[in-house]
Coordinates of C-alpha atoms and ligand atoms in Angstrom, one line a residue:
M1 CA -32.6 20.3 -4.9
D2 CA -30.1 22.3 -3.0
F3 CA -28.6 20.4 0.3
K4 CA -25.7 23.0 0.6
E5 CA -27.4 25.5 3.3
P6 CA -28.4 22.5 5.4
S7 CA -24.9 20.8 5.6
T8 CA -23.5 24.2 6.3
L9 CA -25.4 25.2 9.3
F10 CA -24.9 21.3 10.3
D11 CA -21.0 22.2 10.0
I12 CA -21.2 25.1 11.9
A13 CA -23.0 23.3 14.7
I14 CA -20.1 20.8 14.7
Q15 CA -17.5 23.6 15.1
C16 CA -19.3 25.2 17.7
L17 CA -19.4 22.0 19.8
L18 CA -15.6 21.4 19.0
H19 CA -14.5 25.1 20.2
H20 CA -16.4 24.2 23.7
E21 CA -14.2 21.3 24.7
P22 CA -16.2 20.6 28.2
L23 CA -19.4 21.2 26.4
A24 CA -18.4 18.7 23.7
I25 CA -17.1 15.9 25.9
Q26 CA -20.8 16.3 28.2
A27 CA -22.8 16.3 25.0
L28 CA -21.2 12.9 24.0
Q29 CA -23.2 11.0 26.6
E30 CA -26.4 12.6 25.1
I31 CA -26.0 13.5 21.3
P32 CA -27.6 10.7 19.0
G33 CA -25.1 8.1 17.8
E34 CA -25.1 9.2 14.2
L35 CA -23.1 12.7 15.0
F36 CA -20.3 10.6 16.4
V37 CA -18.8 10.3 12.6
P38 CA -19.1 13.8 11.6
L39 CA -18.2 14.7 14.7
F40 CA -15.1 12.8 15.2
T41 CA -13.9 13.5 11.7
A42 CA -14.1 17.3 12.4
A43 CA -12.2 16.5 15.7
L44 CA -9.3 14.9 14.1
K45 CA -9.0 17.6 11.3
G46 CA -8.9 20.1 14.0
R47 CA -6.9 18.1 16.2
H48 CA -9.2 18.6 19.3
E49 CA -7.1 15.8 21.3
K50 CA -9.3 15.8 24.3
I51 CA -12.5 15.3 22.3
L52 CA -10.9 12.5 20.6
S53 CA -9.8 10.5 23.5
A54 CA -13.3 11.3 25.0
M55 CA -15.3 10.1 21.7
V56 CA -12.8 6.8 21.8
K57 CA -13.7 6.5 25.0
S58 CA -17.4 6.6 24.8
W59 CA -17.6 5.3 20.9
P60 CA -20.9 4.0 20.4
F61 CA -20.2 1.4 17.8
F62 CA -18.4 -2.0 17.1
C63 CA -15.5 -0.5 15.2
L64 CA -13.7 2.9 14.6
H65 CA -11.7 3.0 11.0
V66 CA -9.3 6.0 11.4
G67 CA -7.1 5.3 8.4
P68 CA -9.7 6.5 5.8
L69 CA -9.5 10.1 7.7
S70 CA -6.2 10.6 8.7
M71 CA -3.8 13.0 7.6
Q72 CA -0.2 12.1 7.2
E73 CA 1.4 14.6 9.6
A74 CA -1.2 14.3 12.3
Q75 CA -0.9 10.6 12.9
P76 CA 1.8 10.1 15.7
T77 CA 0.3 12.4 18.3
L78 CA -3.5 11.6 17.5
W79 CA -3.0 8.0 17.4
K80 CA -1.2 7.9 20.9
V81 CA -4.2 9.9 22.1
M82 CA -6.4 7.3 20.8
V83 CA -4.2 4.1 22.0
E84 CA -4.2 6.0 25.3
S85 CA -8.1 6.0 25.5
L86 CA -8.6 2.3 25.5
F87 CA -9.7 0.6 28.3
P88 CA -10.4 3.6 30.4
A89 CA -11.1 3.1 34.0
E90 CA -15.1 3.0 35.1
N91 CA -16.1 6.6 34.6
P92 CA -19.5 7.7 34.9
A93 CA -18.8 10.7 32.6
F94 CA -18.6 8.6 29.7
R95 CA -21.1 6.4 28.4
S96 CA -20.5 2.7 28.5
P97 CA -18.2 2.1 25.3
K98 CA -18.9 -0.4 22.6
L99 CA -15.5 -0.2 20.8
R100 CA -14.2 -3.3 20.1
I101 CA -12.1 -2.6 17.0
L102 CA -10.0 0.5 16.6
D103 CA -8.3 0.2 13.2
L104 CA -5.3 2.7 12.6
T105 CA -4.2 1.1 9.2
Q106 CA -4.4 3.1 6.2
H107 CA -6.7 0.7 4.4
P108 CA -8.6 2.7 1.9
G109 CA -11.8 0.2 1.4
C110 CA -14.2 0.5 4.5
K111 CA -16.0 3.7 6.1
T112 CA -15.3 5.2 9.3
K113 CA -17.5 2.3 10.9
C114 CA -18.9 -0.8 9.4
P115 CA -23.0 -0.7 8.7
V116 CA -24.7 -3.3 11.2
I117 CA -25.5 -6.2 9.1
T118 CA -27.3 -8.9 11.1
T119 CA -26.8 -11.4 8.1
T120 CA -23.3 -12.2 8.3
C121 CA -21.6 -13.5 11.2
K122 CA -18.5 -11.2 10.9
P123 CA -19.2 -7.8 12.5
C124 CA -16.8 -5.9 10.9
V125 CA -15.1 -6.1 7.5
R126 CA -11.6 -5.9 9.0
C127 CA -12.1 -8.3 11.9
C128 CA -9.1 -10.2 12.1
A129 CA -9.6 -13.8 10.9
Y130 CA -6.5 -15.4 11.7
S131 CA -5.0 -15.0 15.4
E132 CA -5.9 -17.3 18.4
R133 CA -5.9 -14.2 20.1
S134 CA -8.4 -12.3 17.5
L135 CA -11.7 -11.1 19.0
M136 CA -13.8 -13.7 17.2
K137 CA -12.0 -17.0 18.2
V138 CA -11.4 -15.5 21.8
E139 CA -15.3 -14.6 21.9
S140 CA -16.4 -18.0 20.5
Q141 CA -14.1 -20.0 22.8
C142 CA -15.8 -17.8 25.7
S143 CA -19.3 -18.8 24.4
S144 CA -18.6 -21.9 24.5
S145 CA -17.0 -22.1 27.9
S146 CA -19.8 -19.7 29.5
S147 CA -22.6 -22.5 28.2
E148 CA -21.1 -24.9 30.1
S149 CA -20.6 -22.5 33.4
E150 CA -23.6 -20.1 33.1
G151 CA -23.3 -16.9 35.0
Q152 CA -19.8 -15.8 33.7
S153 CA -19.7 -13.0 31.7
P154 CA -16.9 -13.0 29.0
K155 CA -13.9 -10.3 29.3
T156 CA -14.2 -7.4 26.9
T157 CA -12.1 -8.2 24.0
M158 CA -10.6 -5.7 21.8
E159 CA -8.4 -5.7 18.7
L160 CA -6.1 -3.1 17.6
L161 CA -5.2 -3.1 14.0
V162 CA -1.8 -1.0 13.2
S163 CA 0.7 -0.9 10.6
L164 CA 4.3 -1.0 12.2
S165 CA 7.5 0.2 10.7
F166 CA 10.5 -1.4 12.1
D167 CA 14.2 0.1 11.6
R168 CA 17.4 0.8 13.8
S169 CA 15.4 3.2 15.6
F170 CA 12.3 1.3 16.6
R171 CA 13.6 1.0 20.0
E172 CA 13.0 4.7 20.6
N173 CA 9.6 4.5 19.3
E174 CA 7.3 5.6 21.9
F175 CA 4.4 4.6 19.7
F176 CA 5.3 0.9 19.8
A177 CA 6.2 1.0 23.8
L178 CA 2.7 2.2 24.2
L179 CA 1.4 0.0 22.3
L180 CA 3.1 -2.8 24.3
S181 CA 2.2 -1.0 27.6
K182 CA -1.4 -1.6 26.4
V183 CA -1.3 -4.9 25.8
E184 CA 0.1 -5.9 29.2
Q185 CA -2.3 -3.4 31.1
S186 CA -5.4 -5.5 29.2
L187 CA -4.0 -8.5 30.8
G188 CA -4.4 -10.5 27.9
S189 CA -8.0 -8.8 26.3
L190 CA -6.0 -6.7 23.5
H191 CA -5.3 -8.2 20.5
L192 CA -2.4 -6.0 18.5
C193 CA -3.0 -7.1 15.2
C194 CA -0.2 -6.0 13.0
R195 CA -1.7 -6.1 9.1
D196 CA 1.3 -4.0 7.4
L197 CA 4.5 -4.6 8.7
R198 CA 7.8 -3.2 7.3
I199 CA 10.9 -4.2 8.2
K200 CA 14.8 -3.0 7.5
N201 CA 17.5 -4.6 9.4
L202 CA 15.9 -8.0 10.6
S203 CA 18.4 -9.3 12.9
E204 CA 17.8 -5.9 15.2
C205 CA 14.1 -6.4 15.3
R206 CA 13.7 -10.0 16.4
S207 CA 12.6 -9.0 19.9
A208 CA 10.1 -6.7 18.7
L209 CA 8.8 -9.3 16.5
S210 CA 8.0 -11.8 19.1
H211 CA 5.3 -9.4 20.6
L212 CA 3.3 -9.9 17.0
D213 CA 1.3 -12.6 15.7
L214 CA 2.8 -12.7 12.1
K215 CA -0.3 -14.8 10.9
C216 CA -2.4 -11.3 11.1
V217 CA 0.1 -9.2 8.5
S218 CA -1.3 -9.0 5.2
H219 CA 1.4 -6.7 3.9
L220 CA 5.0 -7.3 4.2
A221 CA 8.3 -5.5 3.1
V222 CA 11.4 -6.4 4.2
V223 CA 14.4 -4.3 3.0
E224 CA 18.3 -5.6 3.3
A225 CA 18.4 -9.1 4.8
S226 CA 19.5 -12.4 3.5
L227 CA 17.0 -14.8 2.0
I228 CA 17.3 -17.2 5.2
S229 CA 16.3 -14.8 7.7
V230 CA 13.5 -13.9 5.5
L231 CA 12.4 -17.7 5.2
S232 CA 11.7 -17.5 9.0
L233 CA 9.4 -14.7 8.9
L234 CA 7.5 -16.2 6.3
E235 CA 7.1 -19.2 8.1
Q236 CA 4.8 -17.4 10.2
A237 CA 3.6 -14.8 7.9
V238 CA 1.4 -17.3 5.8
N239 CA -1.4 -14.8 4.8
L240 CA 0.2 -12.5 2.8
D241 CA -1.5 -10.3 0.2
S242 CA 1.3 -8.2 -0.7
L243 CA 5.3 -9.1 -0.3
S244 CA 7.9 -6.7 -0.9
L245 CA 11.4 -8.1 -0.8
S246 CA 14.3 -5.4 -1.2
K247 CA 18.3 -6.0 -1.3
I248 CA 17.8 -9.5 -0.4
T249 CA 20.8 -11.9 -0.6
C250 CA 20.7 -15.3 -1.9
R251 CA 24.0 -17.4 -2.1
S252 CA 22.7 -20.0 -4.6
F253 CA 19.7 -20.6 -6.3
N254 CA 20.4 -24.3 -6.5
G255 CA 20.6 -24.4 -2.9
R256 CA 18.0 -25.2 0.1
T257 CA 17.4 -22.0 0.9
F258 CA 15.8 -20.8 -2.4
R259 CA 14.0 -24.1 -2.5
N260 CA 12.3 -23.2 0.8
F261 CA 11.4 -20.0 -0.3
L262 CA 9.7 -21.3 -3.3
S263 CA 7.8 -23.9 -1.4
Q264 CA 6.6 -20.8 1.1
L265 CA 5.4 -18.7 -2.1
R266 CA 3.7 -21.8 -3.3
C267 CA 1.5 -22.0 0.1
M268 CA 0.5 -18.2 -0.4
D269 CA -3.0 -18.4 -1.6
H270 CA -4.0 -14.6 -1.3
L271 CA -0.9 -13.3 -2.8
K272 CA -1.7 -10.3 -5.0
E273 CA 1.3 -8.2 -5.1
L274 CA 4.8 -9.3 -5.5
S275 CA 7.8 -6.7 -5.3
L276 CA 10.9 -8.0 -5.7
S277 CA 13.8 -5.1 -6.2
S278 CA 17.5 -5.3 -6.2
F279 CA 17.0 -9.2 -5.9
C280 CA 19.4 -10.7 -8.4
L281 CA 17.4 -13.2 -10.1
T282 CA 18.9 -13.7 -14.0
N283 CA 17.3 -16.5 -15.5
H284 CA 15.3 -17.6 -12.3
L285 CA 12.4 -15.6 -12.7
E286 CA 10.7 -18.6 -14.0
H287 CA 10.9 -20.6 -10.7
V288 CA 9.7 -17.5 -9.0
L289 CA 6.4 -17.1 -10.9
R290 CA 5.6 -20.8 -11.5
V291 CA 4.7 -21.4 -7.9
L292 CA 2.5 -18.3 -7.4
S293 CA -1.2 -18.5 -8.1
A294 CA -2.9 -16.9 -11.3
D295 CA -4.6 -14.0 -9.6
L296 CA -1.4 -11.6 -9.3
D297 CA -2.5 -8.0 -9.7
F298 CA 0.7 -6.4 -9.0
L299 CA 4.3 -7.7 -10.2
Q300 CA 7.3 -5.0 -9.7
L301 CA 10.9 -6.3 -10.7
P302 CA 13.0 -3.3 -10.5
F303 CA 17.0 -4.1 -10.4
C304 CA 16.6 -7.8 -10.9
E305 CA 18.7 -8.1 -13.8
L306 CA 16.3 -10.0 -15.7
S307 CA 17.5 -11.7 -18.5
H308 CA 15.9 -12.2 -22.2
N309 CA 15.0 -15.9 -21.1
D310 CA 13.2 -13.9 -18.1
F311 CA 11.1 -11.9 -20.5
K312 CA 10.2 -14.6 -22.6
F313 CA 8.6 -16.6 -20.0
L314 CA 7.1 -13.4 -18.4
S315 CA 5.2 -12.8 -21.6
Q316 CA 3.9 -16.7 -21.4
C317 CA 3.1 -17.2 -17.9
P318 CA -0.4 -17.6 -16.7
Q319 CA 0.6 -15.9 -13.4
A320 CA 1.7 -12.6 -15.5
S321 CA -1.4 -12.4 -17.5
H322 CA -3.9 -10.4 -15.6
L323 CA -1.8 -8.1 -14.2
K324 CA -2.8 -4.2 -13.3
L325 CA 0.6 -3.0 -12.4
L326 CA 3.8 -4.0 -13.9
D327 CA 7.2 -2.3 -13.4
I328 CA 10.6 -4.0 -15.2
S329 CA 12.4 -0.6 -14.4
N330 CA 16.0 -0.6 -14.2
N331 CA 16.5 -3.9 -15.8
S332 CA 19.2 -3.9 -19.1
I333 CA 16.7 -5.5 -21.5
C334 CA 17.6 -6.9 -24.8
W335 CA 15.4 -5.0 -27.2
E336 CA 17.2 -6.8 -30.5
D337 CA 14.1 -9.1 -29.7
C338 CA 11.1 -7.1 -28.9
E339 CA 8.6 -9.8 -29.3
P340 CA 8.2 -11.2 -25.6
F341 CA 7.5 -7.7 -24.5
Y342 CA 5.0 -6.9 -27.5
C343 CA 3.3 -10.1 -26.5
L344 CA 3.0 -9.1 -22.7
L345 CA 1.7 -5.7 -23.4
E346 CA -1.4 -7.3 -25.9
N347 CA -1.8 -10.2 -23.1
L348 CA -2.2 -7.2 -20.5
S349 CA -4.2 -4.8 -22.7
G350 CA -7.3 -6.0 -20.9
S351 CA -6.2 -5.3 -17.2
L352 CA -2.9 -3.2 -17.2
Q353 CA -3.4 0.3 -15.4
H354 CA 0.2 1.1 -14.3
L355 CA 3.3 0.4 -16.1
A356 CA 6.7 1.5 -15.5
I357 CA 10.1 0.6 -18.0
N358 CA 12.2 3.4 -16.5
H359 CA 15.9 3.2 -17.1
C360 CA 15.6 0.2 -19.6
L361 CA 17.7 1.7 -22.3
L362 CA 14.3 1.8 -24.7
T363 CA 15.4 3.3 -27.9
D364 CA 13.2 4.9 -30.6
A365 CA 13.6 2.0 -32.7
T366 CA 12.2 -0.4 -29.8
L367 CA 9.5 2.3 -28.8
S368 CA 8.2 2.6 -32.2
I369 CA 7.6 -1.4 -32.4
L370 CA 5.8 -1.2 -29.2
A371 CA 3.7 1.7 -29.2
P372 CA 0.7 0.0 -31.3
A373 CA 0.7 -2.6 -28.5
L374 CA 0.8 0.0 -25.6
S375 CA -2.2 1.8 -27.2
H376 CA -4.3 -1.0 -26.8
C377 CA -3.9 -1.0 -22.8
S378 CA -7.1 1.0 -22.8
H379 CA -7.1 0.6 -19.0
L380 CA -3.8 2.5 -18.3
R381 CA -4.0 4.9 -16.2
L382 CA 0.0 5.8 -15.6
F383 CA 3.0 4.9 -18.0
S384 CA 6.4 5.6 -16.8
F385 CA 9.4 5.5 -19.1
S386 CA 12.0 8.2 -18.0
S387 CA 15.6 7.7 -18.5
N388 CA 15.7 5.9 -21.6
P389 CA 17.5 7.4 -24.7
I390 CA 14.4 8.8 -26.7
T391 CA 14.6 11.5 -29.4
M392 CA 12.1 14.2 -29.5
P393 CA 10.7 13.1 -32.6
M394 CA 10.1 10.0 -30.6
L395 CA 8.7 11.6 -27.7
R396 CA 6.2 13.5 -30.0
R397 CA 5.2 10.5 -31.4
I398 CA 4.4 8.7 -28.8
L399 CA 2.5 11.6 -27.6
E400 CA 0.3 10.9 -30.4
Y401 CA -0.3 7.4 -29.5
L402 CA -0.9 8.1 -25.9
T403 CA -3.2 11.1 -26.2
P404 CA -6.5 9.1 -27.6
M405 CA -6.1 6.8 -24.5
A406 CA -9.0 8.2 -22.2
Q407 CA -7.9 6.6 -19.1
L408 CA -4.2 7.5 -19.1
K409 CA -3.8 10.6 -16.9
Y410 CA -0.2 10.4 -15.8
V411 CA 3.2 10.1 -18.2
I412 CA 6.5 10.3 -16.8
Y413 CA 8.6 10.6 -19.6
P414 CA 12.3 10.7 -20.5
I415 CA 14.3 13.9 -21.2
P416 CA 15.0 13.7 -24.8
M417 CA 18.6 12.9 -25.8
H418 CA 19.4 16.4 -27.3
C419 CA 18.8 18.2 -24.1
Y420 CA 21.9 16.5 -22.8
E421 CA 25.6 16.8 -24.0
R422 CA 26.2 13.6 -22.7
W423 CA 23.2 11.3 -22.5
H424 CA 22.3 10.7 -19.0
V425 CA 24.9 12.7 -17.7
R426 CA 23.1 15.2 -15.2
C427 CA 25.8 17.7 -15.1
T428 CA 25.7 18.3 -19.3
L429 CA 21.9 18.8 -19.2
D430 CA 20.8 22.1 -20.8
A431 CA 17.9 23.7 -18.6
Q432 CA 16.6 25.8 -21.6
K433 CA 16.3 22.7 -23.9
V434 CA 14.3 20.9 -21.1
A435 CA 12.3 23.8 -20.9
D436 CA 11.4 24.1 -24.7
V437 CA 10.7 20.5 -24.4
N438 CA 8.2 21.0 -21.7
A439 CA 6.5 24.0 -23.6
Q440 CA 6.3 21.8 -27.0
L441 CA 4.6 19.0 -24.8
K442 CA 2.1 21.4 -23.3
I443 CA 1.1 22.8 -26.8
L444 CA 0.8 19.4 -28.4
L445 CA -1.5 18.2 -25.4
Q446 CA -3.6 21.4 -25.7
E447 CA -3.7 20.6 -29.5
A448 CA -5.0 17.3 -28.5
E449 CA -7.7 18.4 -26.1
R450 CA -5.7 16.6 -23.2
D451 CA -5.3 19.1 -20.5
D452 CA -6.6 16.5 -17.9
M453 CA -3.3 14.7 -19.1
C454 CA 0.0 15.3 -16.8
W455 CA 3.3 14.8 -18.2
I456 CA 6.1 15.2 -16.2
T457 CA 9.7 14.3 -15.9
Y458 CA 12.6 14.2 -13.9
T459 CA 15.6 16.5 -14.2
G460 CA 17.5 15.1 -10.7
Ligands
ZN1 ZN1 -15.6 -2.0 11.1
ZN2 ZN1 -4.7 -10.3 14.2

């Protein structure tokens, strides 16, 4: 069957409508609900601000998830237009809005609107489940109080789901100012629900944070802070799926702050992703991992100054036995005893999809020992081992190991040592030799019939 022709006609009709803005806005009153999603998608792509604004005002569904559709460069202006369109004044030009959840986050796992399922009490997959100001909690309070005093209609409550990034310039952030003014305008009926929060320079962001309910945050990233100041955040952000701490200072691993940090990690039952970067944990990784649940998917530990003991523990602990992503880059690993890492790869062979061991002083001898275990990781999609002192014969050999791995699509490889006059001193790099290496790898990939595999390197 050929579906191409009708869909093309449909697209033409949508484009026609978009190019007649007043007509499109007027049509929103009459067009069937099913046309809203394709029209909204096209309006977003074409950046038709007025139509987008009108569509939010008359959206005929419970929720609108913009994330799956949005394009990076278009976001700030278009998001502003959409937020400004919330709580419109009564206007007969728009059909009465049903929108209760506007989701501007980048969550990939949902469609533009949730299907109506009457068997579940949750009308939207992204409903806030934690805040006292969430739509579900406010409505359940309203319905219980209105059953006591009949005749009072509950106030229209809404949720606005956002990702926020606070750094030194957030004070000038027009978008955040707009969010706060909308919350104020709503007189308590708009719940600003921040799901992804990134903070750089925590001490300057305290006032902004006071406007948020940190219970809602599922992804938290903090850069450059002391562990004691991070603790005050973690006390409130108790529902994290993902925690990323980078450049965090901790005075002592024997002190109360570190112990409190561990107790807070222990309470994070949902935590799936942990990233600790530039966080000196030498001989203390065990303490951190032990308190976590055994369901960890992502573990990133770059620049953590991990010791051989840390690796030994990593290879044995149940918390790191189902990882999908492991990044141990930029640690000076003692490869004289490869066994812990070999065992770790064997343990992860059924789950690992992404492995990064860049800049870890990995040599030919070590890699040849690890290669068989690596080739058992049948789900591996990305393998990155750049900036390691490897020779060209070893690179060829590792390619032979990796090309039969059907899932593996991306390999980030180290520039072989012979391309440098002095290894890893960038100014001594011979560009011609690097080009020859690339050409050789290309031929080898063609011979192995793996044109779908992408081998890249960094020369910078
Ligand atoms: Zn939804
Ligand atoms: Zn919330």
